[in-house]
Amino acid sequence: ADLRALSSNALRALSTDQLAALTSDQMAALTTGQVAALTTTQIAGLTTNQVAALETTDLVEFSTSQVRALTTSQIAALTTTQLVAFSTAQVASLGTDALQALTTAQFAALTTAQEAAPIELAPPATEPEPTASLGNAAAYIDTGLAAFRARRRR
């Protein structure tokens, strides 16, 4: 089947298992618009070979959310050419784990502007968001303190 004939909506409807079944050649044959339409879940489910097969022109169209969805293994599979093509915003959107996954060659290939990009230090895409926050902790402590005071008054 000619994958280029799939609309962006049809491509987004594919499960991660269906996308993972595509060969590297099939991934490389996708249009830039099709690759840009992939969801973050679909991107995270791609194999390292599939990510490495994506054309540089496809990767530069990734949103920062899509870049953040790349796993550490996928990041390590990128060629230096692919990585250097990322915008400073895309590089800045990489999480700490993704930055640590860069190979020596990848890191050395980063441009001065990419190295200077303010990193967002977002949590890795593969880990759940933390459920607690300082605000939640403060509310929890206030609730506990109020309950303690109420018991003391009795």
Short mmCIF file of C-alpha atoms in Angstrom, two decimals:
data_model
loop_
_atom_site.label_atom_id
_atom_site.label_comp_id
_atom_site.label_asym_id
_atom_site.label_seq_id
_atom_site.Cartn_x
_atom_site.Cartn_y
_atom_site.Cartn_z
CA ALA A 1 0.00 0.00 0.00
CA ASP A 2 1.15 3.53 -0.73
CA LEU A 3 1.41 5.17 2.68
CA ARG A 4 1.74 8.60 1.11
CA ALA A 5 -1.93 8.29 0.13
CA LEU A 6 -2.99 8.19 3.80
CA SER A 7 -4.43 11.41 5.13
CA SER A 8 -3.03 12.87 8.34
CA ASN A 9 -6.23 11.84 10.14
CA ALA A 10 -5.94 8.27 8.86
CA LEU A 11 -2.31 8.13 9.97
CA ARG A 12 -3.21 9.46 13.44
CA ALA A 13 -5.83 6.71 13.69
CA LEU A 14 -3.16 4.00 13.44
CA SER A 15 -2.30 2.30 16.73
CA THR A 16 1.27 2.31 18.02
CA ASP A 17 1.47 -1.41 17.17
CA GLN A 18 0.40 -0.71 13.59
CA LEU A 19 2.99 2.07 13.26
CA ALA A 20 5.69 -0.10 14.83
CA ALA A 21 5.04 -2.67 12.08
CA LEU A 22 6.13 -0.20 9.39
CA THR A 23 9.60 -0.72 7.99
CA SER A 24 12.27 1.96 8.09
CA ASP A 25 11.82 2.44 4.34
CA GLN A 26 8.08 2.98 4.82
CA MET A 27 8.74 5.53 7.57
CA ALA A 28 11.21 7.36 5.35
CA ALA A 29 8.60 7.46 2.59
CA LEU A 30 6.08 9.37 4.74
CA THR A 31 5.60 13.00 3.81
CA THR A 32 6.67 15.79 6.14
CA GLY A 33 3.01 16.60 6.77
CA GLN A 34 2.26 13.00 7.71
CA VAL A 35 5.18 12.81 10.14
CA ALA A 36 4.22 16.17 11.68
CA ALA A 37 0.71 14.80 12.24
CA LEU A 38 1.88 11.91 14.43
CA THR A 39 0.70 12.08 18.01
CA THR A 40 3.15 12.12 20.91
CA THR A 41 2.00 8.60 21.86
CA GLN A 42 2.69 7.38 18.33
CA ILE A 43 6.13 9.01 18.33
CA ALA A 44 7.06 7.45 21.66
CA GLY A 45 6.05 4.05 20.21
CA LEU A 46 8.31 4.22 17.16
CA THR A 47 11.33 1.95 17.06
CA THR A 48 14.81 3.44 17.10
CA ASN A 49 15.29 2.28 13.49
CA GLN A 50 12.10 4.06 12.45
CA VAL A 51 13.17 7.32 14.12
CA ALA A 52 16.63 7.09 12.57
CA ALA A 53 14.97 6.59 9.17
CA LEU A 54 12.98 9.82 9.39
CA GLU A 55 14.25 12.52 7.10
CA THR A 56 15.78 15.60 8.67
CA THR A 57 13.13 17.73 6.96
CA ASP A 58 10.48 15.69 8.82
CA LEU A 59 12.13 16.02 12.22
CA VAL A 60 12.52 19.78 12.03
CA GLU A 61 8.73 20.03 11.73
CA PHE A 62 8.21 18.30 15.09
CA SER A 63 6.55 20.45 17.71
CA THR A 64 8.34 20.76 21.04
CA SER A 65 5.76 18.31 22.48
CA GLN A 66 6.65 15.79 19.80
CA VAL A 67 10.37 16.22 20.50
CA ARG A 68 9.68 15.78 24.23
CA ALA A 69 7.88 12.50 23.37
CA LEU A 70 11.07 10.97 21.96
CA THR A 71 12.47 8.32 24.28
CA THR A 72 16.10 8.27 25.36
CA SER A 73 16.74 5.33 23.01
CA GLN A 74 15.19 7.24 20.12
CA ILE A 75 17.30 10.32 20.91
CA ALA A 76 20.46 8.21 20.97
CA ALA A 77 19.48 6.75 17.56
CA LEU A 78 19.33 10.17 15.88
CA THR A 79 22.20 11.00 13.58
CA THR A 80 24.22 14.12 14.28
CA THR A 81 22.76 15.62 11.09
CA GLN A 82 19.23 15.05 12.40
CA LEU A 83 20.03 16.48 15.82
CA VAL A 84 21.85 19.56 14.54
CA ALA A 85 18.82 20.35 12.36
CA PHE A 86 16.66 20.77 15.48
CA SER A 87 15.77 24.35 16.33
CA THR A 88 16.94 25.81 19.62
CA ALA A 89 13.33 25.52 20.86
CA GLN A 90 13.31 21.81 20.01
CA VAL A 91 16.64 21.25 21.79
CA ALA A 92 15.41 23.26 24.77
CA SER A 93 12.34 21.01 25.00
CA LEU A 94 14.42 17.88 25.55
CA GLY A 95 14.10 16.56 29.07
CA THR A 96 17.04 15.89 31.36
CA ASP A 97 17.04 12.17 30.53
CA ALA A 98 17.06 12.91 26.80
CA LEU A 99 20.02 15.25 27.19
CA GLN A 100 21.87 12.61 29.17
CA ALA A 101 21.13 10.10 26.40
CA LEU A 102 23.05 12.15 23.83
CA THR A 103 26.16 10.42 22.59
CA THR A 104 29.49 12.21 22.70
CA ALA A 105 29.31 12.72 18.93
CA GLN A 106 25.77 14.14 19.16
CA PHE A 107 26.70 16.52 21.94
CA ALA A 108 29.84 17.65 20.12
CA ALA A 109 27.77 18.34 16.98
CA LEU A 110 25.36 20.73 18.72
CA THR A 111 25.65 24.30 17.58
CA THR A 112 26.57 27.10 19.97
CA ALA A 113 22.97 28.35 19.81
CA GLN A 114 21.60 24.88 20.62
CA GLU A 115 23.99 24.51 23.56
CA ALA A 116 22.91 27.90 24.89
CA ALA A 117 19.20 27.08 24.58
CA PRO A 118 17.45 27.35 27.96
CA ILE A 119 16.50 23.78 28.78
CA GLU A 120 12.96 23.35 30.10
CA LEU A 121 13.89 20.44 32.37
CA ALA A 122 10.54 18.84 31.72
CA PRO A 123 9.91 15.41 33.21
CA PRO A 124 10.76 12.56 30.82
CA ALA A 125 7.94 11.57 28.47
CA THR A 126 8.04 7.97 29.71
CA GLU A 127 7.45 8.76 33.37
CA PRO A 128 4.11 9.78 34.87
CA GLU A 129 3.63 13.32 36.05
CA PRO A 130 4.20 13.69 39.80
CA THR A 131 0.92 13.87 41.67
CA ALA A 132 2.20 16.00 44.51
CA SER A 133 3.17 19.63 44.30
CA LEU A 134 4.19 22.22 46.83
CA GLY A 135 0.69 23.61 46.67
CA ASN A 136 -0.81 20.19 47.33
CA ALA A 137 1.64 19.57 50.16
CA ALA A 138 0.79 22.92 51.77
CA ALA A 139 -2.94 22.17 51.50
CA TYR A 140 -2.37 18.72 53.00
CA ILE A 141 -0.40 20.20 55.91
CA ASP A 142 -3.05 22.90 56.47
CA THR A 143 -5.78 20.25 56.51
CA GLY A 144 -3.82 18.09 58.95
CA LEU A 145 -3.08 21.08 61.17
CA ALA A 146 -6.74 22.11 61.19
CA ALA A 147 -7.77 18.56 62.16
CA PHE A 148 -5.15 18.49 64.92
CA ARG A 149 -6.40 21.83 66.32
CA ALA A 150 -10.01 20.66 66.15
CA ARG A 151 -9.13 17.54 68.19
CA ARG A 152 -7.25 19.63 70.78
CA ARG A 153 -10.31 21.83 71.32
CA ARG A 154 -12.53 18.89 72.24
#
